[in-house]
């Protein structure tokens, strides 16, 4: 027989909900959300969203993909690709299969020639591109000058760091997604002592969940303090971007 103290706890990954209903509008993201939802009435065939890690860019990408799929009369594919998935061998198939395309978390290490050709394909055919990144495209340095100049043409919208209202809603939601609730006292302590970023909020909730599960205790200020201590001792630079 396994004693309570010897019980094993299994950690399951939480699948994110990328539905429109689950997106939390706030001052920091309202312009980006409005732009995504205004499709297809864009001023340009492409749109770029940029902001810190965890700010909801991928969520907005899924909202865009869903809107496209629900708006057209026949089923279409809207792939959400990462930087590493863009290469010259795949661009013809990518273009053929996706009348609208999302490139999520674009970085400067992308296959420049492949992205250059994709840009031209979608611009010339009447297709649509949504690109997300942590840094503004105009400030990124691509090796191919022609790609650099074309990406600078894309209207770009920044997503800022969250204010207290947004942080409060985000933290409560992140705990709720893990079937956990917190008191107002705990929430106030978190807001008063945390780094002000989406990335830190997500890391804090994950670390708190792990400690709470290991201790078999409800979330409390001491548990939050322990989680913050662990995070702060292994702080990552992207918390401060």
XYZ file of C-alpha atoms in Angstrom:
241
model
C 0.000 0.000 0.000
C 1.286 3.471 -0.868
C 1.305 5.839 2.059
C 0.022 9.423 1.481
C 3.529 10.834 1.864
C 4.776 8.409 -0.787
C 2.084 9.147 -3.355
C 3.223 10.048 -6.838
C 1.876 13.171 -8.478
C 1.648 13.321 -12.227
C 1.880 16.686 -13.960
C -0.268 17.184 -17.048
C 0.256 20.003 -19.518
C -2.611 22.457 -19.755
C -3.861 22.922 -23.299
C -4.339 26.627 -24.006
C -7.757 27.866 -25.078
C -7.260 30.053 -28.154
C -10.930 30.893 -28.710
C -12.074 34.494 -29.148
C -14.192 34.169 -26.021
C -11.130 33.313 -23.944
C -9.101 36.322 -25.108
C -8.867 39.142 -22.558
C -9.064 42.586 -24.188
C -7.212 45.405 -22.449
C -5.613 48.746 -23.282
C -2.341 46.992 -24.081
C -3.837 44.768 -26.790
C -7.074 46.428 -27.943
C -5.538 47.930 -31.104
C -4.069 44.567 -32.120
C -7.367 42.769 -31.507
C -9.296 45.404 -33.438
C -6.910 45.068 -36.388
C -7.148 41.267 -36.457
C -10.939 41.366 -36.306
C -11.126 43.980 -39.069
C -9.889 41.440 -41.635
C -10.415 41.411 -44.617
C -10.717 45.199 -44.546
C -6.981 45.720 -44.102
C -5.156 48.603 -45.751
C -2.444 46.161 -46.861
C -2.370 42.459 -47.613
C -0.219 41.823 -44.511
C -0.272 42.793 -40.837
C 2.428 42.483 -38.170
C 1.894 42.230 -34.409
C 4.809 42.452 -32.016
C 5.253 42.387 -28.267
C 6.834 40.563 -25.330
C 6.701 36.836 -24.764
C 3.344 35.670 -23.454
C 1.416 38.803 -24.449
C -1.159 36.948 -26.543
C 0.297 37.125 -30.062
C -0.266 33.422 -30.687
C -3.805 33.711 -29.316
C -4.492 36.545 -31.770
C -3.015 34.425 -34.550
C -5.537 31.686 -33.797
C -8.368 34.233 -33.647
C -7.346 35.435 -37.105
C -7.183 31.898 -38.485
C -10.595 31.087 -37.042
C -12.128 34.278 -38.456
C -10.821 33.483 -41.929
C -12.105 29.925 -41.774
C -15.542 31.018 -40.564
C -15.863 33.858 -43.075
C -15.313 31.943 -46.294
C -17.964 29.833 -47.957
C -15.765 26.787 -48.411
C -13.366 25.243 -45.859
C -9.848 26.634 -46.114
C -6.599 25.927 -44.389
C -4.867 28.682 -42.421
C -1.574 27.305 -41.173
C 0.232 28.888 -38.236
C 3.904 28.330 -38.965
C 7.038 28.942 -36.937
C 10.260 30.455 -38.255
C 11.939 27.060 -38.748
C 9.074 25.848 -40.973
C 9.729 28.480 -43.625
C 12.150 27.186 -46.261
C 12.526 27.193 -50.041
C 11.564 23.534 -50.424
C 8.173 24.113 -48.798
C 7.024 27.536 -49.993
C 5.153 26.322 -53.088
C 3.112 23.868 -51.029
C 2.579 26.390 -48.227
C 1.254 28.925 -50.723
C -0.911 26.387 -52.571
C -2.554 25.114 -49.380
C -3.064 28.422 -47.546
C -4.950 31.384 -49.035
C -4.162 33.090 -45.741
C -1.052 32.341 -43.706
C 0.260 33.097 -40.215
C 3.958 33.215 -39.409
C 4.130 33.132 -35.629
C 7.168 34.219 -33.600
C 9.209 35.324 -36.593
C 12.919 35.793 -35.924
C 15.864 37.026 -37.979
C 17.169 33.477 -38.506
C 14.301 32.723 -40.900
C 15.208 31.519 -44.384
C 15.335 35.025 -45.874
C 14.942 33.964 -49.494
C 11.972 31.732 -48.714
C 10.165 34.463 -46.782
C 10.941 36.960 -49.550
C 9.263 34.703 -52.104
C 6.276 34.036 -49.830
C 5.808 37.776 -49.359
C 5.718 38.289 -53.136
C 3.413 35.315 -53.697
C 0.789 36.554 -51.264
C 1.063 40.183 -52.328
C 0.640 39.318 -56.001
C -2.183 36.805 -55.535
C -4.466 38.732 -53.205
C -3.732 36.466 -50.256
C -3.156 37.575 -46.679
C -0.259 37.301 -44.233
C -0.257 37.786 -40.478
C 3.183 37.931 -38.870
C 3.915 38.007 -35.152
C 7.255 38.652 -33.479
C 8.735 39.895 -30.228
C 10.525 42.760 -31.935
C 9.154 45.220 -34.491
C 9.966 44.088 -38.029
C 11.501 47.485 -38.817
C 14.034 46.986 -36.008
C 14.986 43.465 -36.996
C 18.025 42.920 -39.182
C 17.539 40.466 -42.040
C 20.444 39.410 -44.243
C 18.515 39.892 -47.484
C 18.063 43.638 -48.191
C 15.036 43.066 -50.441
C 13.289 41.170 -47.654
C 14.160 43.900 -45.159
C 12.658 46.597 -47.358
C 9.461 44.635 -48.002
C 8.835 43.788 -44.358
C 9.139 47.479 -43.488
C 6.059 48.094 -45.650
C 3.845 45.968 -43.400
C 1.660 47.935 -40.949
C 2.813 46.985 -37.447
C 1.009 47.146 -34.116
C 2.685 46.861 -30.731
C 1.249 44.944 -27.790
C 2.461 46.478 -24.542
C 3.092 45.049 -21.105
C -0.036 44.595 -18.960
C -1.445 47.126 -16.502
C -2.753 46.078 -13.068
C -6.240 45.394 -14.397
C -4.928 43.129 -17.117
C -2.467 41.400 -14.788
C -5.209 40.686 -12.265
C -7.464 39.133 -14.884
C -4.583 37.175 -16.404
C -3.376 35.732 -13.094
C -6.877 34.686 -12.040
C -7.426 33.068 -15.446
C -4.080 31.245 -15.400
C -4.889 29.739 -12.012
C -8.441 28.937 -13.142
C -7.071 27.106 -16.195
C -5.243 24.834 -13.736
C -8.429 24.306 -11.677
C -7.038 26.517 -8.903
C -8.467 29.537 -7.106
C -6.700 32.229 -5.109
C -7.859 34.673 -2.486
C -7.895 38.430 -2.988
C -5.130 38.666 -0.367
C -2.892 36.357 -2.408
C -3.709 38.214 -5.616
C -2.849 41.557 -4.009
C 0.470 40.179 -2.775
C 1.331 38.901 -6.254
C 0.536 42.253 -7.885
C 2.619 44.136 -5.333
C 5.687 41.926 -5.663
C 5.865 40.447 -9.173
C 7.808 41.560 -12.215
C 5.396 43.363 -14.518
C 5.341 41.059 -17.510
C 3.191 38.401 -19.129
C 6.085 35.950 -19.124
C 6.680 36.339 -15.396
C 2.974 35.886 -14.620
C 2.841 32.615 -16.546
C 6.036 31.324 -14.961
C 4.824 32.279 -11.491
C 1.524 30.451 -11.868
C 3.268 27.326 -13.205
C 5.816 27.340 -10.363
C 3.102 27.955 -7.753
C 1.050 25.092 -9.146
C 4.041 22.742 -8.881
C 4.777 23.727 -5.280
C 1.120 23.579 -4.238
C 0.811 20.103 -5.733
C 3.986 18.889 -4.059
C 2.921 20.303 -0.684
C -0.717 19.213 -1.131
C -1.748 22.665 0.067
C -3.894 25.464 -1.264
C -2.150 28.499 -2.713
C -1.020 30.865 0.027
C 1.322 33.812 0.378
C 4.181 31.589 1.689
C 3.825 29.375 -1.392
C 3.835 32.441 -3.631
C 6.968 33.703 -1.868
C 8.674 30.366 -2.454
C 7.696 30.375 -6.122
C 8.980 33.913 -6.570
C 12.247 33.008 -4.869
C 12.773 30.116 -7.276
C 11.947 32.244 -10.320
C 14.064 35.187 -9.200
C 17.066 32.953 -8.658
C 16.755 31.708 -12.244
C 15.497 34.912 -13.828
C 15.445 34.990 -17.624
C 16.166 38.112 -19.664
C 12.861 37.936 -21.529
C 11.021 38.932 -18.354
C 12.450 42.402 -18.810
C 11.915 42.864 -22.524
